Short mmCIF file of the C-alpha atoms (twelve columns), coordinates in Angstrom:
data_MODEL
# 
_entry.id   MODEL 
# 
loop_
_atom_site.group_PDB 
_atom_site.id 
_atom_site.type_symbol 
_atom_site.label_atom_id 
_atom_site.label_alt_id 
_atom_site.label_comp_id 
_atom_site.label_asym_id 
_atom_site.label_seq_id 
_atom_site.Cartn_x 
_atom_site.Cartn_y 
_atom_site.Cartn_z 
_atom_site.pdbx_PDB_model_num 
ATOM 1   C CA . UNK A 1   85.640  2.106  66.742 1 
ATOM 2   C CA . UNK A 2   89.425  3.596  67.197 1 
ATOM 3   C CA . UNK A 3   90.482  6.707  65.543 1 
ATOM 4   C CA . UNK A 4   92.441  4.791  63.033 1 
ATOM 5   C CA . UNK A 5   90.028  2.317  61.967 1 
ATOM 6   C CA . UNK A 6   87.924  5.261  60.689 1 
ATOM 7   C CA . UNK A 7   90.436  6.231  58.454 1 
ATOM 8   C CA . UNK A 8   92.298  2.939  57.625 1 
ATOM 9   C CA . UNK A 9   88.829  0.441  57.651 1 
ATOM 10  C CA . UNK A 10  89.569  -2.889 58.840 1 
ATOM 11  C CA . UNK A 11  91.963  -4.041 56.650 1 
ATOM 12  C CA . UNK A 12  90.465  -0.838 54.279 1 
ATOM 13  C CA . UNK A 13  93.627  0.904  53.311 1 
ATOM 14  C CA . UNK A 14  95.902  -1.880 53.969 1 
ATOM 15  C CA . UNK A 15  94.516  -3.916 51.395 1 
ATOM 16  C CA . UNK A 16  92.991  -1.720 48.818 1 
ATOM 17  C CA . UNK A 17  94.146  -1.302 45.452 1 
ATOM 18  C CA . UNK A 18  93.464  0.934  42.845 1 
ATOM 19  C CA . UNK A 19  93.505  -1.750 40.176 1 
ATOM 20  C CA . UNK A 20  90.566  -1.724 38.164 1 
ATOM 21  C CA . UNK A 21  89.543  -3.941 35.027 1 
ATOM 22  C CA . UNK A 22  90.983  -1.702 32.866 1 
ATOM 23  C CA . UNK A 23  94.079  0.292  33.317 1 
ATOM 24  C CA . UNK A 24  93.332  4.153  34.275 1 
ATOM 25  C CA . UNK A 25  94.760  7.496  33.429 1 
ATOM 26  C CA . UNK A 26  96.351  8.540  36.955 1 
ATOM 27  C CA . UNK A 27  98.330  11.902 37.069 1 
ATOM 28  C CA . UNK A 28  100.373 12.597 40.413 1 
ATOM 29  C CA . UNK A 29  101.731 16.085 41.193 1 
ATOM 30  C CA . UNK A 30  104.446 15.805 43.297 1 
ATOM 31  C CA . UNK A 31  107.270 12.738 43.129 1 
ATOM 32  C CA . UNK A 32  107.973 12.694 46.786 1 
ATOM 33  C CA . UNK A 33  108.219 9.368  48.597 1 
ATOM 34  C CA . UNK A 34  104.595 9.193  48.891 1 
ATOM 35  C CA . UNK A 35  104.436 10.189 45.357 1 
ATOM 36  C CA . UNK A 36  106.817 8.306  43.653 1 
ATOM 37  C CA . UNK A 37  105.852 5.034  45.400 1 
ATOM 38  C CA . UNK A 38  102.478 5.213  44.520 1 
ATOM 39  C CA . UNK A 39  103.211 6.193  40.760 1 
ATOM 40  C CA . UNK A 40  105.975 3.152  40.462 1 
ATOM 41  C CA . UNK A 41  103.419 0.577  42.078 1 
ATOM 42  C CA . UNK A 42  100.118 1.966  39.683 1 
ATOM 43  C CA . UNK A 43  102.447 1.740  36.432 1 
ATOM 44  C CA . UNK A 44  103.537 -1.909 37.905 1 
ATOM 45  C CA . UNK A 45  99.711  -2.775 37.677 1 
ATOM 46  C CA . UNK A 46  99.825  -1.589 34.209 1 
ATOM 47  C CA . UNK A 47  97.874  1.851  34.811 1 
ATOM 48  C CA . UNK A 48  99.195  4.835  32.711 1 
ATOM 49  C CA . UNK A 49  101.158 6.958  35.080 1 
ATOM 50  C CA . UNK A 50  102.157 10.894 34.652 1 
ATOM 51  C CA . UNK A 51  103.869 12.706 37.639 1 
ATOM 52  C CA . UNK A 52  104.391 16.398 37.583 1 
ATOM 53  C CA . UNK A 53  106.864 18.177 39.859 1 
ATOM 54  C CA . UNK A 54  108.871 21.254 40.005 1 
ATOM 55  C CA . UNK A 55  112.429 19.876 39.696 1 
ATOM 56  C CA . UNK A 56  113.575 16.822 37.017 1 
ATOM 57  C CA . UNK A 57  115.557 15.953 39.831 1 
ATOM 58  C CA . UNK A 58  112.734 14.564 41.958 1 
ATOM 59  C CA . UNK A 59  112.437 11.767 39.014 1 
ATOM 60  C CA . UNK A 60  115.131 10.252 40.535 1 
ATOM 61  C CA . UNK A 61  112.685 8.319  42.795 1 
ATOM 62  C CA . UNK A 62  110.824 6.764  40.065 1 
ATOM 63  C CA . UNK A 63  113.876 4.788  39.117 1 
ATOM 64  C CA . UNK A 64  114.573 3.070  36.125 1 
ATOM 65  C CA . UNK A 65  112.027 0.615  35.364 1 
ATOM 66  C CA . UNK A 66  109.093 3.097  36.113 1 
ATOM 67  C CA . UNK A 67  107.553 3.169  32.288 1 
ATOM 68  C CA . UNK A 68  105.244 6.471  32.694 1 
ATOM 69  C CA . UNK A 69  105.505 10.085 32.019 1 
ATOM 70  C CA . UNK A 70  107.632 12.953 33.590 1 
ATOM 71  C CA . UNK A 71  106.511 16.972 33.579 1 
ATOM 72  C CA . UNK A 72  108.643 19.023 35.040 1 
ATOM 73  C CA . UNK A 73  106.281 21.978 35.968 1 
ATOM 74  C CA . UNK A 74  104.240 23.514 38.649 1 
ATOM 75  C CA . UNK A 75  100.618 21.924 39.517 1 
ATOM 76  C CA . UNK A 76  99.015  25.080 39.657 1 
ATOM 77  C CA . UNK A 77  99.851  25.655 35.807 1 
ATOM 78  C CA . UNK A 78  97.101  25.144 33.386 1 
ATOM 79  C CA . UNK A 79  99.541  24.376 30.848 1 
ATOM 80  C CA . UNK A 80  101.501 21.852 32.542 1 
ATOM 81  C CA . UNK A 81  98.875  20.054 34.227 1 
ATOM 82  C CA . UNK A 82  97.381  19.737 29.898 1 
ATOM 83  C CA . UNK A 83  100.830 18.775 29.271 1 
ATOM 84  C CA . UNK A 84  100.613 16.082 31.538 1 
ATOM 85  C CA . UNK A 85  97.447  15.129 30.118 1 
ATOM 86  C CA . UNK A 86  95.331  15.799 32.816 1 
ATOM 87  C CA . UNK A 87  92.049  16.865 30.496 1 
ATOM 88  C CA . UNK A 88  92.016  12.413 29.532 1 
ATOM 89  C CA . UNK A 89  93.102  11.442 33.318 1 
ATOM 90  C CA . UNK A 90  90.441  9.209  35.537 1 
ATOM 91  C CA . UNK A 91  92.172  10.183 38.864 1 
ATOM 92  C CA . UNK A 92  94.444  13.116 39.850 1 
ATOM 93  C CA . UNK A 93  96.475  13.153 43.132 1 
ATOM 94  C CA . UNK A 94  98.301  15.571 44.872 1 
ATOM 95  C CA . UNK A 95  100.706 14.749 47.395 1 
ATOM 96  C CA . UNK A 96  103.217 18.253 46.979 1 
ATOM 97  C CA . UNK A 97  104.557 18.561 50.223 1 
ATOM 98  C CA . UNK A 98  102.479 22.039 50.711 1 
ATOM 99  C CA . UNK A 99  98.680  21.791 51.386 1 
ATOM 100 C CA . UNK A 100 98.173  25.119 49.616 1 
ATOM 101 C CA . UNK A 101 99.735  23.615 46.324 1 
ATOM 102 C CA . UNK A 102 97.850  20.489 46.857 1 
ATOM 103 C CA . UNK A 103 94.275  21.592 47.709 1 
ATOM 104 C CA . UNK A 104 94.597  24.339 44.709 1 
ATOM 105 C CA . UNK A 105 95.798  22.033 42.408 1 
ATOM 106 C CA . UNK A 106 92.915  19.176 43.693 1 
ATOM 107 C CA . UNK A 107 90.239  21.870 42.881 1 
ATOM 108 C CA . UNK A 108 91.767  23.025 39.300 1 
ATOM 109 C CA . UNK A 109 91.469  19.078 38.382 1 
ATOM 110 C CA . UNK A 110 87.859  18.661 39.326 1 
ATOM 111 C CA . UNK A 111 86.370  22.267 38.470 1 
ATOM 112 C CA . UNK A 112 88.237  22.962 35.648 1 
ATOM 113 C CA . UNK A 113 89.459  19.313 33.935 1 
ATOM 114 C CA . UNK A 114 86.445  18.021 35.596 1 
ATOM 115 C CA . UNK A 115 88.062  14.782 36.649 1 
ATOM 116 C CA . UNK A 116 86.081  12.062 38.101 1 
ATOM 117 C CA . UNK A 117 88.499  11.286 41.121 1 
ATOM 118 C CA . UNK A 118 90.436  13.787 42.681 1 
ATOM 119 C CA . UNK A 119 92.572  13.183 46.092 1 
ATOM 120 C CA . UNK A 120 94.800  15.464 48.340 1 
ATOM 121 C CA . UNK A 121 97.322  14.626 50.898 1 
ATOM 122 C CA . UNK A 122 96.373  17.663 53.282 1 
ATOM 123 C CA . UNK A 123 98.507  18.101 56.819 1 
ATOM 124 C CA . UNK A 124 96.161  20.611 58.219 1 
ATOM 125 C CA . UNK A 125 93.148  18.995 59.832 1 
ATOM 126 C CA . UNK A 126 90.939  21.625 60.207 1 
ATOM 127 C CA . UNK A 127 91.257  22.558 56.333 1 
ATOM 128 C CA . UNK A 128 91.513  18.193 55.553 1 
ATOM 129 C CA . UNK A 129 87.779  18.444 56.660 1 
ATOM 130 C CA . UNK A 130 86.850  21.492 55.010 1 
ATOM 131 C CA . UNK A 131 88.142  20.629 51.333 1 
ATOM 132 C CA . UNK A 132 86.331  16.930 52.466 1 
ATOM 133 C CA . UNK A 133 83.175  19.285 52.338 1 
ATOM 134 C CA . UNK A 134 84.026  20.311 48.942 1 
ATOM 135 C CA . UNK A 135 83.969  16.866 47.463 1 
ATOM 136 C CA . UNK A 136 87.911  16.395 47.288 1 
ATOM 137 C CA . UNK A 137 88.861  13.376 48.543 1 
ATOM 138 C CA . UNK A 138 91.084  13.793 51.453 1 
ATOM 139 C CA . UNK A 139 93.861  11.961 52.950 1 
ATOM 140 C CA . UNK A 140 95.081  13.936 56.730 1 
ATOM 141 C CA . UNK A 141 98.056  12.033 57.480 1 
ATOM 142 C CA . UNK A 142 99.103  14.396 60.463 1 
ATOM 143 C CA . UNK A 143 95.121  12.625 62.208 1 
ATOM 144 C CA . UNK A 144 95.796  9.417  60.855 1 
ATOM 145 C CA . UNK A 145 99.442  9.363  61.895 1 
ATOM 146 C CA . UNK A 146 98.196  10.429 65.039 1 
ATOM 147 C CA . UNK A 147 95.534  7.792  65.480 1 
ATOM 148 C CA . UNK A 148 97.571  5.094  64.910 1 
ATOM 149 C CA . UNK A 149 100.425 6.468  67.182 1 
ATOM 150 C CA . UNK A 150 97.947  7.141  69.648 1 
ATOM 151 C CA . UNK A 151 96.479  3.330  69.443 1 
ATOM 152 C CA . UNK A 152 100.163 2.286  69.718 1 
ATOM 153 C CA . UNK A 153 100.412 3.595  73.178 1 
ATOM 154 C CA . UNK A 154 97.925  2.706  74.492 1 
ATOM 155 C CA . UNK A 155 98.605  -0.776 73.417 1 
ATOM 156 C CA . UNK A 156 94.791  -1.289 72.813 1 
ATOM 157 C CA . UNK A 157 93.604  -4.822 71.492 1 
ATOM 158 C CA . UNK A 158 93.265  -3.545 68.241 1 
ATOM 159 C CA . UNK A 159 95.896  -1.629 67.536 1 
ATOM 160 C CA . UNK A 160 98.100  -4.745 67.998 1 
ATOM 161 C CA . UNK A 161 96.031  -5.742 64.691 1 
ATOM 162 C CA . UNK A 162 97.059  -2.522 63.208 1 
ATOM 163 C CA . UNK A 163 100.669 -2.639 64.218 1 
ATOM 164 C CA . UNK A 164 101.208 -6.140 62.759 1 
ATOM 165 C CA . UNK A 165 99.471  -4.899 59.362 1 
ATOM 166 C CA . UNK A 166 101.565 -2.165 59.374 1 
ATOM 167 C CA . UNK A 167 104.671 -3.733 60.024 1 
ATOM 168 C CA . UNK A 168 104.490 -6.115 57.839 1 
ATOM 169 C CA . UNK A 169 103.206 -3.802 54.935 1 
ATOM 170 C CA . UNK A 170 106.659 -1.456 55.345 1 
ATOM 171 C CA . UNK A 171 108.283 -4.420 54.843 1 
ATOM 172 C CA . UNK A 172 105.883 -6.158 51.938 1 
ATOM 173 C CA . UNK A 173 105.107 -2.933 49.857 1 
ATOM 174 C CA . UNK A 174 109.224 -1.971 49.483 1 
ATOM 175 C CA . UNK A 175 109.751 -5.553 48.099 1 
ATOM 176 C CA . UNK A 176 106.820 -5.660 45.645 1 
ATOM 177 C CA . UNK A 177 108.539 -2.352 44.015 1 
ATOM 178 C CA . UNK A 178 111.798 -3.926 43.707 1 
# 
């Protein structure tokens, strides 16, 4: 199995939504591109969307249509993350652009809100694993980056697969947020 499968499943990632039956309580600190993409597509699927981040500026991203909540506060508050409503969220994602601020933040959420799903965009791989350990659900995008990158090169059977899901979901998941 290639690096990248591990990580992206055949198909896995590519394909798999977070729409459930009923529409879930998602709070996302940090409206980055990652960020803001994934809170405009969740509130397009009708889930109930708060995103936290230090500047009102960064709401920019969400755009117009985006029909969730804004807090403009730090992750690592107790009192914003309650403002956002984290103590009724399902989920809780970090995706800050610091792996400090996310992994402290991802453990806040699930020791102290005790919040059933709890993921963090970590850089670091050594630490990715470690907080993995812990029960936070993490996403290493420097190893799966890598893995796919690496694939690329080496032009390997599958990662022509890969590179054709890929492709086509850069240009697929732009369109489908409008």
């Amino acid at each position: 199995m290639l690096f990248a499968e591990r990580f992206l499943g055949v198909g896995g990632l590519l394909t798999m939504s977070l729409s459930t039956a009923s529409p879930l309580n998602v709070v996302i600190l940090g409206c980055g591109r990652v960020g803001s993409t994934l809170a405009k597509q969740l509130s397009q699927e009708g889930h109930h969307v708060t995103v936290i981040d230090i500047t009102s500026d960064a709401f920019r991203r969400l755009g117009t249509k985006f029909k969730g909540q804004r807090v403009v506060g730090t992750g690592l508050d107790r009192d914003t993350l309650e403002k956002a409503g984290l103590s009724k969220a399902d989920v809780f994602i970090a995706v800050t652009q610091g792996d400090n601020t996310n992994i402290m933040a991802a453990q806040v959420a699930k020791k102290v809100f005790s919040i059933p799903r709890v993921h963090a965009r970590i850089y670091d791989p050594i630490r990715s694993q470690a907080y993995r350990e812990m029960g936070i659900i993490t996403l290493c995008t420097t190893t799966i980056a890598a893995g796919v990158l690496h694939a690329a090169v080496l032009q390997t059977e599958e990662s022509g697969a890969w590179q054709e899901r890929l492709e086509a979901w850069d240009v697929e998941y732009p369109a489908q947020l409008g």
